[in-house]
XYZ file of C-alpha atoms in Angstrom:
576
model
C 13.035 -29.328 -38.562
C 14.278 -28.336 -35.122
C 13.386 -24.963 -33.689
C 15.898 -22.391 -32.522
C 14.749 -22.579 -28.901
C 15.131 -24.694 -25.781
C 12.441 -26.398 -23.679
C 12.447 -28.821 -20.765
C 12.010 -32.508 -21.515
C 8.266 -33.139 -20.927
C 7.369 -34.677 -17.582
C 5.167 -37.503 -18.864
C 5.884 -40.595 -16.720
C 6.346 -43.767 -18.758
C 5.975 -41.991 -22.081
C 9.464 -40.572 -22.685
C 12.419 -42.587 -23.961
C 15.831 -41.580 -25.295
C 17.839 -42.898 -28.235
C 21.449 -42.100 -28.997
C 22.679 -41.824 -32.546
C 25.739 -40.201 -34.060
C 26.817 -38.456 -30.888
C 23.348 -37.000 -30.236
C 20.544 -38.081 -27.928
C 17.020 -37.869 -29.296
C 13.851 -37.608 -27.211
C 10.962 -39.895 -28.169
C 7.354 -39.649 -26.983
C 4.975 -42.602 -26.895
C 1.806 -41.510 -28.684
C -0.102 -44.809 -28.878
C 0.015 -48.531 -28.171
C -1.163 -51.046 -30.784
C -2.100 -54.601 -29.840
C -0.554 -57.238 -32.144
C -2.727 -60.399 -31.979
C -0.165 -62.637 -33.684
C 2.458 -61.710 -31.081
C -0.048 -61.277 -28.230
C 1.391 -58.037 -26.874
C 1.067 -54.286 -27.377
C 3.660 -52.339 -29.298
C 4.427 -48.689 -28.575
C 4.217 -46.089 -31.315
C 6.730 -43.274 -30.735
C 7.739 -40.065 -32.461
C 10.871 -37.975 -32.018
C 9.951 -34.671 -30.407
C 13.386 -33.216 -29.833
C 17.103 -33.513 -29.271
C 18.924 -33.125 -25.936
C 21.325 -30.208 -25.621
C 23.866 -32.571 -24.022
C 23.627 -36.255 -23.172
C 22.927 -35.578 -19.476
C 20.710 -32.518 -19.972
C 17.063 -32.110 -18.980
C 16.566 -29.564 -21.760
C 16.161 -30.132 -25.464
C 15.653 -28.501 -28.824
C 12.052 -29.214 -29.927
C 10.737 -29.917 -33.414
C 7.381 -29.608 -35.171
C 6.086 -32.840 -33.650
C 6.765 -31.484 -30.168
C 4.719 -28.405 -31.041
C 1.850 -30.637 -32.241
C 1.905 -32.803 -29.094
C 2.359 -29.937 -26.615
C 0.550 -26.931 -28.116
C 0.386 -25.102 -24.752
C 4.165 -24.838 -24.445
C 5.392 -21.494 -25.708
C 8.421 -21.866 -27.960
C 10.500 -18.762 -27.341
C 13.320 -18.068 -29.736
C 16.883 -18.392 -28.458
C 18.521 -15.055 -29.079
C 21.582 -15.095 -31.230
C 24.615 -14.018 -29.236
C 24.700 -10.700 -31.027
C 21.169 -9.856 -29.766
C 21.836 -10.519 -26.076
C 23.821 -7.751 -24.452
C 27.490 -8.414 -23.695
C 26.873 -6.893 -20.249
C 24.018 -8.061 -18.010
C 22.843 -6.239 -14.874
C 22.429 -8.825 -12.104
C 22.134 -6.833 -8.849
C 18.409 -6.113 -9.033
C 17.757 -9.708 -10.065
C 19.547 -10.960 -6.941
C 17.590 -8.879 -4.415
C 14.246 -9.526 -6.136
C 14.962 -13.265 -6.149
C 15.908 -13.089 -2.454
C 12.667 -11.345 -1.461
C 10.479 -13.681 -3.518
C 12.181 -16.713 -1.991
C 11.904 -15.246 1.523
C 8.158 -14.647 1.130
C 7.750 -18.022 -0.643
C 6.311 -16.169 -3.626
C 8.468 -18.251 -5.958
C 6.938 -21.530 -4.767
C 3.406 -20.095 -4.790
C 3.820 -18.888 -8.364
C 5.252 -22.209 -9.489
C 2.242 -23.905 -7.890
C -0.388 -21.691 -9.498
C 1.290 -20.462 -12.696
C 3.126 -23.660 -13.633
C 5.394 -23.245 -16.641
C 4.626 -19.516 -16.776
C 5.924 -18.795 -13.262
C 9.298 -17.682 -14.612
C 7.754 -15.173 -17.011
C 5.517 -13.898 -14.193
C 8.594 -13.229 -12.028
C 10.386 -11.584 -14.949
C 7.452 -9.200 -15.397
C 7.530 -8.396 -11.672
C 11.237 -7.600 -12.028
C 10.587 -5.520 -15.128
C 7.952 -3.421 -13.335
C 10.261 -2.887 -10.367
C 13.419 -1.989 -12.259
C 12.020 -0.088 -15.234
C 8.992 1.482 -13.492
C 7.007 0.827 -16.640
C 4.103 -1.463 -17.521
C 4.228 -1.276 -21.323
C 4.857 -4.752 -22.749
C 6.555 -3.430 -25.887
C 9.575 -2.295 -23.836
C 10.083 -5.635 -22.103
C 12.351 -7.125 -24.785
C 14.966 -4.398 -24.290
C 14.928 -5.024 -20.541
C 15.165 -8.799 -21.004
C 18.210 -8.695 -23.278
C 20.127 -6.758 -20.600
C 19.153 -8.806 -17.503
C 19.186 -12.403 -16.309
C 15.716 -13.949 -16.380
C 13.672 -16.354 -14.275
C 12.108 -17.942 -17.364
C 13.415 -21.435 -18.064
C 16.436 -21.196 -20.347
C 16.320 -17.396 -19.913
C 14.164 -17.194 -23.021
C 13.046 -13.742 -24.097
C 9.365 -13.360 -24.937
C 8.021 -10.692 -27.251
C 5.152 -8.325 -26.447
C 2.640 -10.561 -28.248
C 3.446 -13.435 -25.905
C 3.170 -11.133 -22.872
C -0.226 -9.906 -24.041
C -1.401 -13.510 -24.380
C 0.060 -14.290 -20.964
C -2.004 -11.559 -19.248
C -5.133 -12.758 -21.015
C -4.573 -16.419 -20.115
C -4.284 -15.840 -16.342
C -7.589 -17.123 -14.979
C -9.511 -16.414 -11.784
C -8.673 -19.822 -10.309
C -4.970 -18.961 -10.444
C -5.527 -15.522 -8.893
C -7.817 -16.751 -6.132
C -5.606 -19.763 -5.495
C -2.545 -17.568 -5.009
C -4.401 -15.093 -2.768
C -5.902 -17.899 -0.673
C -2.487 -19.489 -0.122
C -0.846 -16.096 0.484
C -3.338 -15.249 3.225
C -3.309 -18.786 4.613
C 0.417 -18.394 5.235
C -0.239 -15.377 7.495
C -1.000 -15.689 11.215
C -4.761 -15.165 11.001
C -5.267 -15.393 14.780
C -2.872 -12.529 15.454
C -4.388 -9.188 16.453
C -3.661 -6.936 13.500
C -4.787 -3.578 12.182
C -5.712 -3.612 8.551
C -5.501 -0.447 6.486
C -8.031 -0.564 3.676
C -8.028 2.030 0.937
C -8.908 2.353 -2.704
C -7.933 4.361 -5.735
C -9.001 4.591 -9.351
C -7.109 4.164 -12.591
C -7.753 5.246 -16.129
C -7.878 2.493 -18.694
C -7.335 2.389 -22.444
C -9.846 -0.352 -22.938
C -12.246 -2.013 -25.260
C -15.405 -3.708 -23.987
C -14.671 -4.125 -20.263
C -17.498 -4.211 -17.743
C -15.361 -2.723 -14.951
C -14.557 0.406 -16.934
C -17.127 3.126 -16.267
C -17.293 6.861 -15.787
C -17.136 7.613 -12.085
C -15.834 10.084 -9.553
C -12.104 10.002 -10.265
C -9.631 11.334 -7.712
C -7.585 12.681 -10.621
C -10.371 13.470 -13.030
C -9.301 13.362 -16.676
C -12.857 12.851 -17.999
C -11.950 9.304 -18.939
C -13.575 6.028 -17.925
C -12.048 4.452 -14.828
C -12.112 1.387 -12.627
C -11.458 1.162 -8.898
C -8.969 -1.014 -7.084
C -8.767 -1.498 -3.317
C -5.886 -3.004 -1.357
C -5.980 -4.410 2.183
C -2.670 -3.782 3.938
C -1.611 -5.469 7.197
C -0.196 -2.450 9.008
C 1.022 -4.586 11.910
C 3.255 -6.794 9.761
C 3.670 -4.335 6.870
C 2.365 -6.723 4.200
C -0.294 -6.267 1.459
C -2.868 -9.052 1.970
C -5.325 -8.922 -0.902
C -6.852 -6.631 -3.499
C -10.188 -6.179 -5.209
C -11.209 -4.443 -8.400
C -14.686 -3.038 -8.926
C -16.509 -0.803 -11.435
C -15.622 2.856 -11.668
C -19.099 4.116 -10.789
C -19.184 2.409 -7.362
C -18.199 4.829 -4.565
C -15.713 3.800 -1.873
C -18.355 3.905 0.864
C -20.362 1.151 -0.850
C -17.385 -1.193 -1.210
C -16.410 -1.661 2.448
C -18.915 -4.467 3.083
C -17.190 -6.584 0.463
C -13.849 -5.981 2.151
C -15.300 -7.149 5.479
C -16.660 -10.256 3.740
C -13.265 -10.928 2.170
C -11.551 -10.662 5.570
C -14.005 -13.223 6.952
C -13.532 -15.516 3.950
C -9.745 -15.448 4.410
C -10.228 -16.460 8.044
C -8.971 -13.377 9.911
C -10.593 -13.213 13.330
C -8.918 -10.311 15.165
C -8.992 -7.387 12.774
C -9.182 -3.663 13.346
C -9.955 -1.645 10.198
C -8.132 1.660 9.686
C -10.215 3.754 7.300
C -10.312 7.241 5.880
C -13.369 9.486 5.937
C -14.557 8.197 2.544
C -15.849 5.003 4.185
C -17.865 6.766 6.885
C -21.522 5.719 6.940
C -23.892 4.372 9.570
C -24.424 1.250 7.475
C -20.678 0.486 7.324
C -20.249 1.074 11.065
C -23.096 -1.292 11.894
C -21.784 -3.939 9.508
C -18.351 -3.954 11.176
C -20.025 -4.076 14.594
C -22.252 -6.993 13.595
C -19.262 -9.022 12.415
C -17.107 -8.312 15.451
C -14.496 -6.072 13.790
C -13.226 -2.883 15.380
C -12.300 0.288 13.514
C -10.178 3.419 13.571
C -11.723 6.024 11.282
C -11.174 9.640 10.380
C -14.446 11.591 10.502
C -15.267 14.788 8.708
C -14.596 17.772 10.943
C -17.488 19.714 9.462
C -20.062 17.181 10.586
C -22.336 18.742 13.193
C -21.532 16.164 15.875
C -17.766 16.473 15.419
C -17.700 20.262 15.281
C -19.877 20.513 18.397
C -17.568 18.126 20.284
C -14.541 20.156 19.192
C -16.163 23.424 20.270
C -17.072 21.975 23.650
C -13.372 21.175 24.303
C -11.746 24.265 22.788
C -9.070 25.979 24.899
C -8.914 23.065 27.346
C -5.965 21.105 25.937
C -4.337 22.875 22.952
C -1.347 24.239 24.908
C -1.231 21.788 27.813
C 1.862 19.557 27.461
C 0.051 16.783 29.315
C -1.832 16.257 26.040
C 1.136 16.593 23.653
C 1.745 13.676 21.269
C 5.434 14.217 20.634
C 6.012 12.179 17.426
C 3.613 14.499 15.584
C 3.808 17.620 17.831
C 0.033 17.465 18.079
C -2.256 17.856 21.098
C -5.042 15.361 21.644
C -7.806 14.421 24.075
C -10.422 11.663 24.115
C -14.157 11.896 24.843
C -16.807 9.178 24.651
C -20.044 9.688 22.767
C -22.527 7.912 20.532
C -21.661 8.149 16.848
C -25.191 8.434 15.490
C -28.775 8.382 16.692
C -29.799 5.082 18.309
C -26.154 3.931 18.363
C -26.018 1.044 20.840
C -22.257 1.276 21.319
C -20.078 3.839 23.030
C -17.531 5.345 20.628
C -14.340 7.152 21.454
C -13.739 10.501 19.786
C -10.104 11.606 19.737
C -9.902 15.352 19.130
C -6.581 16.738 17.886
C -5.132 20.190 17.414
C -1.964 21.089 15.524
C -0.733 24.670 15.414
C 1.074 24.314 12.074
C -2.015 22.749 10.521
C -4.098 25.605 11.947
C -1.897 28.238 10.285
C -1.978 26.436 6.942
C -5.736 25.881 7.011
C -6.462 29.478 8.076
C -4.262 30.792 5.288
C -6.002 28.589 2.695
C -9.434 29.518 4.020
C -8.716 33.253 3.935
C -7.435 33.066 0.355
C -10.519 31.051 -0.640
C -12.828 33.680 0.916
C -10.891 36.470 -0.777
C -11.326 34.795 -4.185
C -15.054 34.483 -3.546
C -15.279 38.175 -2.592
C -13.552 39.223 -5.827
C -15.780 36.968 -7.900
C -18.901 38.393 -6.292
C -17.657 41.932 -6.915
C -17.103 41.099 -10.593
C -20.726 39.967 -10.930
C -22.323 42.989 -9.286
C -25.053 44.345 -11.562
C -25.260 41.039 -13.464
C -27.468 37.955 -13.207
C -25.753 35.463 -10.912
C -27.176 31.923 -11.270
C -25.990 28.928 -9.205
C -25.136 31.164 -6.276
C -26.092 28.574 -3.653
C -22.474 27.644 -2.881
C -21.909 31.236 -1.660
C -24.961 31.374 0.578
C -23.163 29.780 3.504
C -20.574 32.566 3.900
C -22.398 35.497 2.282
C -25.814 37.076 2.401
C -26.508 37.960 -1.224
C -28.780 40.854 -2.184
C -30.500 40.867 -5.587
C -32.438 43.439 -7.580
C -35.994 42.679 -8.703
C -34.689 41.669 -12.117
C -32.366 39.057 -10.508
C -29.124 40.953 -10.865
C -26.667 40.884 -7.970
C -26.537 44.137 -5.986
C -23.936 43.302 -3.331
C -22.851 40.607 -0.866
C -22.481 40.793 2.900
C -20.104 38.479 4.734
C -21.657 36.234 7.359
C -18.978 37.045 9.921
C -20.235 34.572 12.506
C -20.026 31.686 10.009
C -16.556 32.697 8.797
C -15.303 33.143 12.363
C -16.533 29.653 13.264
C -14.697 28.185 10.268
C -11.509 29.989 11.266
C -11.815 28.818 14.860
C -12.097 25.180 13.725
C -8.878 25.330 11.676
C -6.200 23.002 12.976
C -8.674 20.563 14.579
C -9.508 17.088 13.349
C -11.076 13.983 14.836
C -10.545 10.220 14.762
C -13.231 7.904 16.115
C -12.511 4.370 17.381
C -14.788 1.536 18.402
C -12.333 0.402 21.089
C -11.238 2.383 24.113
C -7.732 3.730 23.647
C -5.702 6.872 24.195
C -5.626 9.719 21.710
C -1.940 9.000 21.122
C -2.556 5.361 20.184
C -5.425 6.324 17.870
C -3.266 8.892 16.100
C -0.294 6.528 15.768
C -2.557 3.823 14.316
C -4.172 6.155 11.812
C -0.907 7.803 10.794
C 0.438 4.296 10.150
C -1.964 4.151 7.266
C 0.442 6.475 5.424
C 2.190 3.291 4.316
C -0.852 2.062 2.427
C -1.466 5.531 0.970
C 2.137 5.587 -0.284
C 1.528 2.107 -1.639
C -1.293 3.499 -3.779
C 0.805 6.435 -4.934
C 3.526 3.970 -5.858
C 1.104 1.717 -7.726
C 0.232 4.653 -9.998
C 3.781 5.813 -10.616
C 6.528 3.258 -10.137
C 4.941 0.707 -12.468
C 3.699 3.316 -14.919
C 0.255 2.075 -13.926
C -1.687 5.305 -13.722
C -3.349 3.934 -16.835
C -3.698 0.308 -17.827
C -2.811 -0.223 -21.474
C -5.020 -3.236 -22.166
C -8.074 -3.984 -24.269
C -9.852 -6.932 -22.616
C -11.240 -7.736 -19.184
C -9.137 -10.908 -18.979
C -5.942 -8.946 -19.649
C -6.892 -6.320 -17.063
C -7.377 -8.915 -14.333
C -4.113 -10.669 -15.232
C -2.140 -7.434 -15.271
C -3.566 -6.304 -11.907
C -2.503 -9.646 -10.431
C 1.089 -9.144 -11.601
C 1.071 -5.581 -10.253
C -0.216 -6.714 -6.843
C 2.600 -9.246 -6.485
C 4.993 -6.486 -7.563
C 3.650 -4.296 -4.746
C 4.346 -7.076 -2.230
C 7.965 -7.333 -3.351
C 8.516 -3.574 -3.545
C 6.958 -3.011 -0.140
C 9.361 -5.550 1.393
C 12.343 -3.818 -0.215
C 11.096 -0.462 1.091
C 10.670 -1.798 4.644
C 14.121 -3.410 4.715
C 15.679 -0.101 3.698
C 13.612 1.795 6.274
C 14.611 -0.609 9.045
C 18.271 -0.291 8.061
C 18.066 3.477 8.193
C 16.437 3.356 11.659
C 19.085 0.976 13.004
C 21.946 2.967 11.464
C 24.207 0.011 12.099
C 25.867 0.126 8.692
C 25.867 3.911 8.198
C 23.524 3.544 5.240
C 21.921 6.935 4.716
C 18.342 7.320 3.586
C 17.877 5.723 0.187
C 14.787 5.246 -1.946
C 13.762 2.069 -3.743
C 14.549 3.525 -7.195
C 17.993 4.549 -5.927
C 18.525 1.004 -4.648
C 17.861 -0.376 -8.109
C 20.103 2.273 -9.665
C 23.024 1.072 -7.537
C 22.173 -2.577 -8.149
C 22.023 -2.065 -11.908
C 25.734 -1.206 -11.752
C 26.476 -4.759 -10.567
C 27.207 -6.524 -13.851
C 28.499 -9.642 -15.535
C 30.316 -9.309 -18.875
C 30.846 -11.781 -21.716
C 34.502 -12.777 -22.030
C 36.448 -13.981 -25.060
C 35.367 -17.616 -24.513
C 31.722 -16.559 -24.626
C 31.192 -17.041 -20.878
C 29.731 -14.290 -18.656
C 31.752 -13.421 -15.575
C 31.570 -10.746 -12.854
C 32.761 -7.432 -14.320
C 34.353 -5.925 -11.213
C 34.470 -6.111 -7.436
C 31.522 -4.855 -5.410
C 31.560 -1.245 -4.271
C 31.176 -0.366 -0.584
C 27.666 0.955 -1.261
C 26.613 -2.223 -3.061
C 27.909 -4.370 -0.190
C 25.882 -2.363 2.342
C 22.681 -2.575 0.305
C 23.065 -6.293 -0.360
C 23.811 -6.945 3.319
C 20.331 -5.659 4.210
C 18.908 -8.488 2.121
C 21.207 -11.091 3.630
C 23.352 -11.349 0.488
C 27.116 -11.551 0.982
C 29.927 -10.842 -1.483
C 30.550 -14.589 -1.773
C 26.860 -15.095 -2.603
C 27.191 -12.564 -5.426
C 30.296 -14.275 -6.822
C 28.572 -17.666 -6.762
C 25.429 -16.277 -8.364
C 27.462 -14.557 -11.088
C 29.276 -17.849 -11.808
C 26.005 -19.812 -11.949
C 24.306 -17.272 -14.190
C 27.315 -17.208 -16.507
C 27.087 -20.974 -16.909
C 23.356 -20.823 -17.693
C 23.726 -18.454 -20.624
C 24.637 -19.775 -24.086
C 28.166 -19.483 -25.448
C 29.474 -19.599 -29.034
C 29.748 -23.362 -28.719
C 26.206 -23.730 -27.407
C 24.817 -21.694 -30.274
C 26.708 -23.803 -32.802
C 25.028 -26.911 -31.347
C 21.504 -25.746 -32.161
C 20.105 -28.356 -34.603
C 19.319 -27.500 -38.186
C 16.979 -29.001 -40.758
C 19.807 -31.315 -41.822
C 19.520 -33.248 -38.541
C 17.834 -36.569 -39.329
C 15.212 -37.759 -36.919
C 15.359 -41.275 -35.510
C 12.249 -43.367 -35.986
């Protein structure tokens, strides 16, 4: 019998032949050659594995013998016309395809994912448009959108689950190696490196452990870190590691990865979670510079701030206008026996000072009330209050009263509004602040990775599936980040009067660009483009004529009544 699906004619040089019979063209595969001594030559043994859709087609309807000869090919069912929506949303598909072609992601995926590249791109599109990572909802999305999968076949959630599990480390590493090889690795770039954690509904996965979650839900987690090229606004690579490993211990592996990918002129932009003498020395030893936020309550930092207080906070010579912040730079060693001179950039912001003072005063007030409530009672675990209060206890251990340590509280209030960034290279306070603030992009990238794909939790139950799903999500981040940057650049140029628009809003407008099935079964463009759609598409280099051509091509790729009638049945006789 022939299956109700379409596959490409196998690319097996010298093994495929065709035979016409009764208006149909059958595809035959050579499975063996038998030597005939009496005739002194070898004779091919062939089986029919399918039937061409049309006489000049490269696609065919497979049969059971095809499935036996090519077990790795997934046979996806062709949807009956009634199951595919009469209206397909093509706008999002067009801009996603454009970005993937521009970044050569399409060719990289075809190289490393082979026949599954189309499904990979469809899952990227699904994550972007639907902001969901649950495989069971993919079928609804697929029936309402054009697909990258060959023949626009729709896969069920079981196939998608197998797909995640079958992605191997060679494919992931191969893609990442090629992706980074295509970058200019001799260019001087600043690399923002940050990590986050995700909950996971998992079975036996080594990565999943209880750790210090940023959004603690008392569930096991794993960590994922992303290296982001701030200079060129491109995610470069990612790493996953067990949930119990703290951020500070992971930086060495990031430095090693940067070296392995061949980047020679890198400056790391890091938050305070990566601060340690060991990490600083490791970056020094490997010739990489850094821009790092340091904790303001550290003794060295607070003493440097106090030594410069009231020398720059209202002097406009030190104003950094983009952030309405005042900053100065002083040189100092970072730790004892530090062989290098570091540059401490001390900043003061009046708005930040007001906010921090207000928060601090409310925090102290809460502590005062709590201490008053426990007067005359035993008060264990009081150590956290010892810094700001001198506690007096009765002989039996009950709390008598608490005295504020006014000098300590005053010092905390005086330090409100100040913060410090340390750099290994000499630069101005303004440059240091602009570089560090640029890391907002990578922080937003992490926020996005937890929300726009529905990926705050990974709904998988094997380590192989987790690694495959993270790979798809990383590629999705690359595409989404490019869309975000194109919109941001358009807004800054203001050449087309396109007001500020978010990525989800972009997809909302693009989803309104549709093709509809006509009476002859063919899909055609539903209506002319709106002014807003034209402006959005223009930012991606897509013209109205491009849309019309794409709509025509997509309409011709989808099956019509006639095509569905041509699907072979069991009554088709195979040709031997």
